Amino acid sequence: MPIKKQVLLLACILLASTLQAQLLKKVKDKVRHLAGAPVDTALTEGPYETERSGPVSKGPSLVIGGDEQVQIDSIFEFDIAVYQESEAWEGSQRMEKGGEEMMIYYSSARPQLGVHLVSKSTGARYRFYADFLKGAQLSITAIHQVGAGTREKLNLQTMEPVYPGETGYLNRLIRTGEKKVIAGIACEEYTADTIRRDSASIGVTSRVLTAASIWVPQEPHTLFPGYVFIPDHYKDQIEQLLRVGSYPPVVLPLEMHLEYSNGDKVNTWTTDIVRGESRMVAVSEVIQ
C-alpha cells in the first residue's frame, strides 16, 4: 500500500471514536515498522528533509516521506487560531473521553493553513498543513513521540484535512441555503448525500454515514485573510466548486453534526477564535 494511503488510513482510525483500541494497535504496528528508519527531530526553517538517522528507541522520531519534488516548510507562521472540540456518541450514550480537541490555524499574510488534532482518549496527534504558494500539503500522525507523515502536491479534488469523524465526504457536500452566525462569523450550511454509494471504498469501519450537516464561513476570507493570496489557478478551482454548490475544504467548518447507520454520532463546535496573535508552529512539535 502506498504511504499516502497508509497515513490516511491511520488518520481515519484515529478519528473514529469507537475504534480507539484499534488505533493503539495500528500505531504500535507502525512504530515497530519505523524502527531503524531515518529520523530528524532537529528541524530548521526551510524545506523539510530527513538527513540524519538512528534507532527509534533512542528518542522522539519523525519520518516524512512522499514526493521528493514537493518542498514544504518545517516552520509555519500563523496569526489566527480557531479552537474546537468534538464529542462522540454511541447511540444515546455519550462516550467518556470520546472525541478530539482541535486547533485550526490561518495566516493573514500567506495562503497557508494548519490543522492540529489530539485524541482525548489516547493522546494521539494528527496534523495537516497546506501551502498554496508552494502547492504542497503535509499530513502527520504521531503517538508516544513517534510520528510518520507524507508530503505531496496540493490537489483540491483530493484535499481532505483531518477532522473529527469520517472525512471522505467533505468534497461531496451540497449547499442548503440555510445561514446562521457562529462566533461572530456568518456561516452557511452544507449537507452530505444520505446515500453513500462509495462508503465501502471510503470508510474504514462498518458504519455508514447517513447524515452530515456542517456550517462553514460564508466568505472564506472572513477567517482566512491569506485566501486572497492563493494563486489564481487554485482560486479558480475553488470558485468553480462554490458556484456549483460544492464545498472545497479550504476553510474548515465551525460546527458539524454527523450521524451513522448504527446510531453513532459525532458533534463538533467552536469554543473560541483568536486573531492577531502571531505564532510560529514547527512541524517537529507533533512528537514533543
Short mmCIF file of C-alpha atoms in Angstrom, two decimals:
data_model
loop_
_atom_site.label_atom_id
_atom_site.label_comp_id
_atom_site.label_asym_id
_atom_site.label_seq_id
_atom_site.Cartn_x
_atom_site.Cartn_y
_atom_site.Cartn_z
CA MET A 1 0.00 0.00 0.00
CA PRO A 2 1.41 3.47 -0.87
CA ILE A 3 2.48 5.56 2.13
CA LYS A 4 -0.25 8.12 1.37
CA LYS A 5 -2.95 5.51 1.85
CA GLN A 6 -1.25 4.13 4.96
CA VAL A 7 -1.14 7.54 6.64
CA LEU A 8 -4.72 8.45 5.66
CA LEU A 9 -5.95 5.08 6.91
CA LEU A 10 -4.15 5.59 10.21
CA ALA A 11 -5.60 9.09 10.49
CA CYS A 12 -9.13 7.82 9.85
CA ILE A 13 -8.67 5.18 12.56
CA LEU A 14 -7.52 7.93 14.93
CA LEU A 15 -10.60 10.00 14.17
CA ALA A 16 -13.16 7.21 14.57
CA SER A 17 -14.05 7.50 18.23
CA THR A 18 -15.47 3.99 18.53
CA LEU A 19 -12.23 2.41 17.34
CA GLN A 20 -9.73 3.82 19.85
CA ALA A 21 -8.49 0.35 20.82
CA GLN A 22 -7.75 -0.42 17.20
CA LEU A 23 -5.89 2.88 16.92
CA LEU A 24 -3.38 1.85 19.58
CA LYS A 25 -2.68 -1.46 17.86
CA LYS A 26 -2.27 0.17 14.45
CA VAL A 27 0.04 2.88 15.75
CA LYS A 28 2.16 0.37 17.66
CA ASP A 29 2.49 -1.67 14.47
CA LYS A 30 3.57 1.50 12.67
CA VAL A 31 6.12 2.27 15.38
CA ARG A 32 7.63 -1.18 15.06
CA HIS A 33 7.77 -0.68 11.29
CA LEU A 34 9.64 2.59 11.76
CA ALA A 35 12.39 1.09 13.93
CA GLY A 36 15.72 1.89 12.38
CA ALA A 37 14.17 4.25 9.79
CA PRO A 38 15.57 7.72 9.02
CA VAL A 39 14.59 10.29 11.64
CA ASP A 40 15.02 14.03 12.12
CA THR A 41 13.95 15.86 15.25
CA ALA A 42 16.16 18.96 14.86
CA LEU A 43 14.19 20.80 12.21
CA THR A 44 15.11 24.23 10.90
CA GLU A 45 13.11 26.72 8.91
CA GLY A 46 13.04 25.91 5.21
CA PRO A 47 12.27 22.88 3.06
CA TYR A 48 11.85 19.81 5.26
CA GLU A 49 14.28 16.94 4.64
CA THR A 50 15.25 13.89 6.74
CA GLU A 51 19.04 13.97 6.85
CA ARG A 52 20.05 12.04 9.97
CA SER A 53 19.33 8.51 11.04
CA GLY A 54 19.20 6.48 14.24
CA PRO A 55 17.10 3.90 16.04
CA VAL A 56 13.60 4.98 17.01
CA SER A 57 14.04 3.67 20.55
CA LYS A 58 16.63 6.34 21.39
CA GLY A 59 14.16 9.22 21.45
CA PRO A 60 11.49 11.18 19.59
CA SER A 61 11.35 10.31 15.90
CA LEU A 62 9.63 11.86 12.91
CA VAL A 63 9.78 10.30 9.46
CA ILE A 64 8.45 12.25 6.48
CA GLY A 65 8.10 10.52 3.13
CA GLY A 66 6.22 11.24 -0.06
CA ASP A 67 7.03 13.22 -3.19
CA GLU A 68 10.68 14.28 -3.04
CA GLN A 69 9.99 17.09 -5.53
CA VAL A 70 7.47 18.73 -3.19
CA GLN A 71 9.00 21.45 -0.97
CA ILE A 72 7.28 22.40 2.27
CA ASP A 73 8.49 24.46 5.24
CA SER A 74 9.20 22.87 8.60
CA ILE A 75 8.12 26.05 10.45
CA PHE A 76 4.90 27.94 9.70
CA GLU A 77 3.71 31.34 10.94
CA PHE A 78 0.02 31.84 11.71
CA ASP A 79 -1.90 34.69 13.33
CA ILE A 80 -5.45 33.31 13.52
CA ALA A 81 -6.41 30.33 15.69
CA VAL A 82 -9.79 28.59 15.89
CA TYR A 83 -10.25 26.37 18.95
CA GLN A 84 -12.72 23.50 18.70
CA GLU A 85 -13.85 20.33 20.44
CA SER A 86 -15.76 17.26 19.36
CA GLU A 87 -17.76 14.65 21.24
CA ALA A 88 -18.76 11.14 20.23
CA TRP A 89 -21.95 9.24 20.99
CA GLU A 90 -22.77 5.54 20.80
CA GLY A 91 -26.50 5.68 20.28
CA SER A 92 -27.86 7.75 23.18
CA GLN A 93 -24.72 7.26 25.32
CA ARG A 94 -22.07 9.99 25.30
CA MET A 95 -18.61 8.41 25.28
CA GLU A 96 -16.42 9.41 28.22
CA LYS A 97 -13.20 10.94 26.89
CA GLY A 98 -14.52 10.40 23.37
CA GLY A 99 -13.84 12.96 20.69
CA GLU A 100 -10.95 15.28 19.98
CA GLU A 101 -9.53 18.73 20.68
CA MET A 102 -8.63 20.81 17.60
CA MET A 103 -6.81 23.96 16.68
CA ILE A 104 -7.17 25.35 13.17
CA TYR A 105 -4.57 27.91 12.11
CA TYR A 106 -4.78 30.51 9.34
CA SER A 107 -2.43 33.22 8.12
CA SER A 108 -3.24 36.79 7.16
CA ALA A 109 -0.04 37.24 5.17
CA ARG A 110 0.31 33.92 3.36
CA PRO A 111 -2.09 31.43 1.75
CA GLN A 112 -1.42 28.62 4.21
CA LEU A 113 -3.38 26.81 6.90
CA GLY A 114 -2.82 24.16 9.55
CA VAL A 115 -5.00 21.72 11.47
CA HIS A 116 -3.93 20.18 14.80
CA LEU A 117 -5.99 17.41 16.39
CA VAL A 118 -5.47 15.48 19.63
CA SER A 119 -7.47 12.42 20.68
CA LYS A 120 -8.95 12.93 24.16
CA SER A 121 -8.70 9.23 24.99
CA THR A 122 -5.29 8.25 23.59
CA GLY A 123 -3.35 11.49 23.19
CA ALA A 124 -2.55 10.53 19.60
CA ARG A 125 -1.96 13.53 17.33
CA TYR A 126 -2.71 14.36 13.75
CA ARG A 127 -1.51 17.44 11.88
CA PHE A 128 -2.19 18.77 8.42
CA TYR A 129 -0.56 21.73 6.67
CA ALA A 130 -1.39 23.23 3.30
CA ASP A 131 0.72 25.84 1.47
CA PHE A 132 -0.95 27.17 -1.66
CA LEU A 133 2.08 29.17 -2.81
CA LYS A 134 4.25 26.06 -2.88
CA GLY A 135 1.36 23.86 -3.97
CA ALA A 136 2.17 21.41 -1.17
CA GLN A 137 0.48 19.64 1.72
CA LEU A 138 1.84 17.67 4.68
CA SER A 139 -0.01 15.08 6.79
CA ILE A 140 1.40 13.62 10.01
CA THR A 141 0.19 11.07 12.55
CA ALA A 142 2.05 10.65 15.87
CA ILE A 143 1.76 8.92 19.23
CA HIS A 144 4.23 8.37 22.10
CA GLN A 145 6.77 10.73 20.46
CA VAL A 146 6.93 8.71 17.25
CA GLY A 147 5.44 10.17 14.09
CA ALA A 148 5.12 9.39 10.42
CA GLY A 149 3.83 11.52 7.59
CA THR A 150 3.79 12.25 3.91
CA ARG A 151 4.21 15.35 1.81
CA GLU A 152 2.54 15.64 -1.57
CA LYS A 153 1.35 18.05 -4.20
CA LEU A 154 -1.72 20.02 -3.12
CA ASN A 155 -4.78 18.83 -5.02
CA LEU A 156 -8.16 20.44 -4.31
CA GLN A 157 -10.01 17.43 -5.68
CA THR A 158 -8.49 15.07 -3.09
CA MET A 159 -7.59 17.54 -0.30
CA GLU A 160 -9.20 16.30 2.92
CA PRO A 161 -7.77 17.93 6.06
CA VAL A 162 -8.10 15.90 9.24
CA TYR A 163 -11.37 16.48 11.03
CA PRO A 164 -13.46 14.54 13.60
CA GLY A 165 -15.47 11.61 12.32
CA GLU A 166 -15.33 10.46 8.75
CA THR A 167 -13.55 12.83 6.35
CA GLY A 168 -14.20 11.38 2.91
CA TYR A 169 -17.46 13.27 2.42
CA LEU A 170 -16.01 16.81 2.66
CA ASN A 171 -15.65 17.35 -1.08
CA ARG A 172 -19.11 15.86 -1.69
CA LEU A 173 -21.13 18.38 0.28
CA ILE A 174 -24.04 20.39 -1.12
CA ARG A 175 -25.10 23.90 -0.02
CA THR A 176 -28.60 24.03 1.50
CA GLY A 177 -29.09 27.81 1.60
CA GLU A 178 -29.57 27.90 5.38
CA LYS A 179 -27.49 30.53 7.24
CA LYS A 180 -26.57 31.41 10.85
CA VAL A 181 -23.86 33.28 12.81
CA ILE A 182 -21.28 31.26 14.77
CA ALA A 183 -18.67 33.03 16.94
CA GLY A 184 -19.39 36.24 15.06
CA ILE A 185 -18.84 34.63 11.63
CA ALA A 186 -21.65 34.42 9.07
CA CYS A 187 -21.93 30.76 8.10
CA GLU A 188 -23.96 28.66 5.71
CA GLU A 189 -24.97 25.02 5.88
CA TYR A 190 -23.77 22.17 3.71
CA THR A 191 -25.07 18.61 3.87
CA ALA A 192 -23.85 15.28 2.52
CA ASP A 193 -25.91 12.83 0.46
CA THR A 194 -27.73 10.32 2.64
CA ILE A 195 -26.99 7.51 0.18
CA ARG A 196 -23.33 6.55 0.40
CA ARG A 197 -22.66 4.59 -2.78
CA ASP A 198 -18.92 4.89 -2.16
CA SER A 199 -18.94 4.10 1.57
CA ALA A 200 -17.14 0.79 1.08
CA SER A 201 -14.16 2.47 -0.53
CA ILE A 202 -14.02 5.50 1.80
CA GLY A 203 -14.98 4.21 5.23
CA VAL A 204 -12.70 2.12 7.44
CA THR A 205 -15.48 0.75 9.64
CA SER A 206 -18.81 -0.99 9.13
CA ARG A 207 -20.59 2.24 9.95
CA VAL A 208 -22.12 4.13 7.06
CA LEU A 209 -22.53 7.90 7.21
CA THR A 210 -26.25 8.61 6.81
CA ALA A 211 -26.37 12.36 7.54
CA ALA A 212 -23.86 15.21 7.69
CA SER A 213 -24.62 18.84 8.48
CA ILE A 214 -21.72 21.29 8.62
CA TRP A 215 -21.58 25.06 8.96
CA VAL A 216 -18.74 26.90 7.21
CA PRO A 217 -17.93 30.62 6.82
CA GLN A 218 -19.98 32.18 4.06
CA GLU A 219 -16.91 34.05 2.79
CA PRO A 220 -13.55 32.22 3.15
CA HIS A 221 -11.54 35.41 3.76
CA THR A 222 -13.50 36.27 6.94
CA LEU A 223 -11.44 33.64 8.79
CA PHE A 224 -8.62 33.15 6.31
CA PRO A 225 -7.40 36.58 5.08
CA GLY A 226 -4.46 34.90 3.37
CA TYR A 227 -7.06 33.43 1.00
CA VAL A 228 -6.64 36.50 -1.23
CA PHE A 229 -3.04 35.43 -1.93
CA ILE A 230 -3.98 31.99 -3.21
CA PRO A 231 -2.65 31.57 -6.78
CA ASP A 232 -5.24 32.12 -9.47
CA HIS A 233 -5.32 28.53 -10.73
CA TYR A 234 -6.30 27.28 -7.25
CA LYS A 235 -8.70 30.16 -6.69
CA ASP A 236 -10.44 29.45 -10.00
CA GLN A 237 -10.97 25.84 -8.94
CA ILE A 238 -12.31 26.92 -5.54
CA GLU A 239 -14.74 29.43 -7.02
CA GLN A 240 -15.93 26.91 -9.58
CA LEU A 241 -16.68 24.39 -6.83
CA LEU A 242 -18.51 27.06 -4.82
CA ARG A 243 -20.63 28.04 -7.83
CA VAL A 244 -21.95 24.50 -8.24
CA GLY A 245 -22.71 24.30 -4.53
CA SER A 246 -19.84 22.02 -3.51
CA TYR A 247 -17.53 22.76 -0.60
CA PRO A 248 -13.75 22.86 -1.09
CA PRO A 249 -12.15 22.25 2.34
CA VAL A 250 -10.06 25.44 2.33
CA VAL A 251 -11.73 26.90 5.43
CA LEU A 252 -12.74 24.28 7.99
CA PRO A 253 -16.28 24.08 9.46
CA LEU A 254 -17.17 25.98 12.62
CA GLU A 255 -19.83 23.44 13.54
CA MET A 256 -20.55 19.90 12.42
CA HIS A 257 -23.04 17.08 13.11
CA LEU A 258 -22.56 13.55 11.77
CA GLU A 259 -24.90 10.58 12.12
CA TYR A 260 -24.18 6.96 11.23
CA SER A 261 -26.34 3.99 10.31
CA ASN A 262 -25.61 2.24 13.65
CA GLY A 263 -26.80 5.25 15.67
CA ASP A 264 -23.36 6.71 16.41
CA LYS A 265 -22.95 10.49 16.30
CA VAL A 266 -20.06 12.96 16.21
CA ASN A 267 -20.67 16.61 17.10
CA THR A 268 -18.09 19.39 16.70
CA TRP A 269 -18.29 23.00 17.83
CA THR A 270 -16.12 26.13 18.08
CA THR A 271 -15.10 27.31 21.54
CA ASP A 272 -13.00 30.38 20.66
CA ILE A 273 -11.42 32.33 17.81
CA VAL A 274 -8.23 34.30 18.48
CA ARG A 275 -6.99 36.85 15.97
CA GLY A 276 -3.83 38.92 15.72
CA GLU A 277 -1.57 36.68 17.78
CA SER A 278 1.44 35.68 15.70
CA ARG A 279 2.79 32.24 16.49
CA MET A 280 5.48 30.04 14.96
CA VAL A 281 4.46 26.40 14.58
CA ALA A 282 7.19 23.82 14.00
CA VAL A 283 6.38 20.54 12.31
CA SER A 284 8.58 18.73 14.85
CA GLU A 285 6.28 19.77 17.74
CA VAL A 286 4.00 16.84 16.89
CA ILE A 287 6.41 14.46 18.66
CA GLN A 288 7.35 16.65 21.62
#
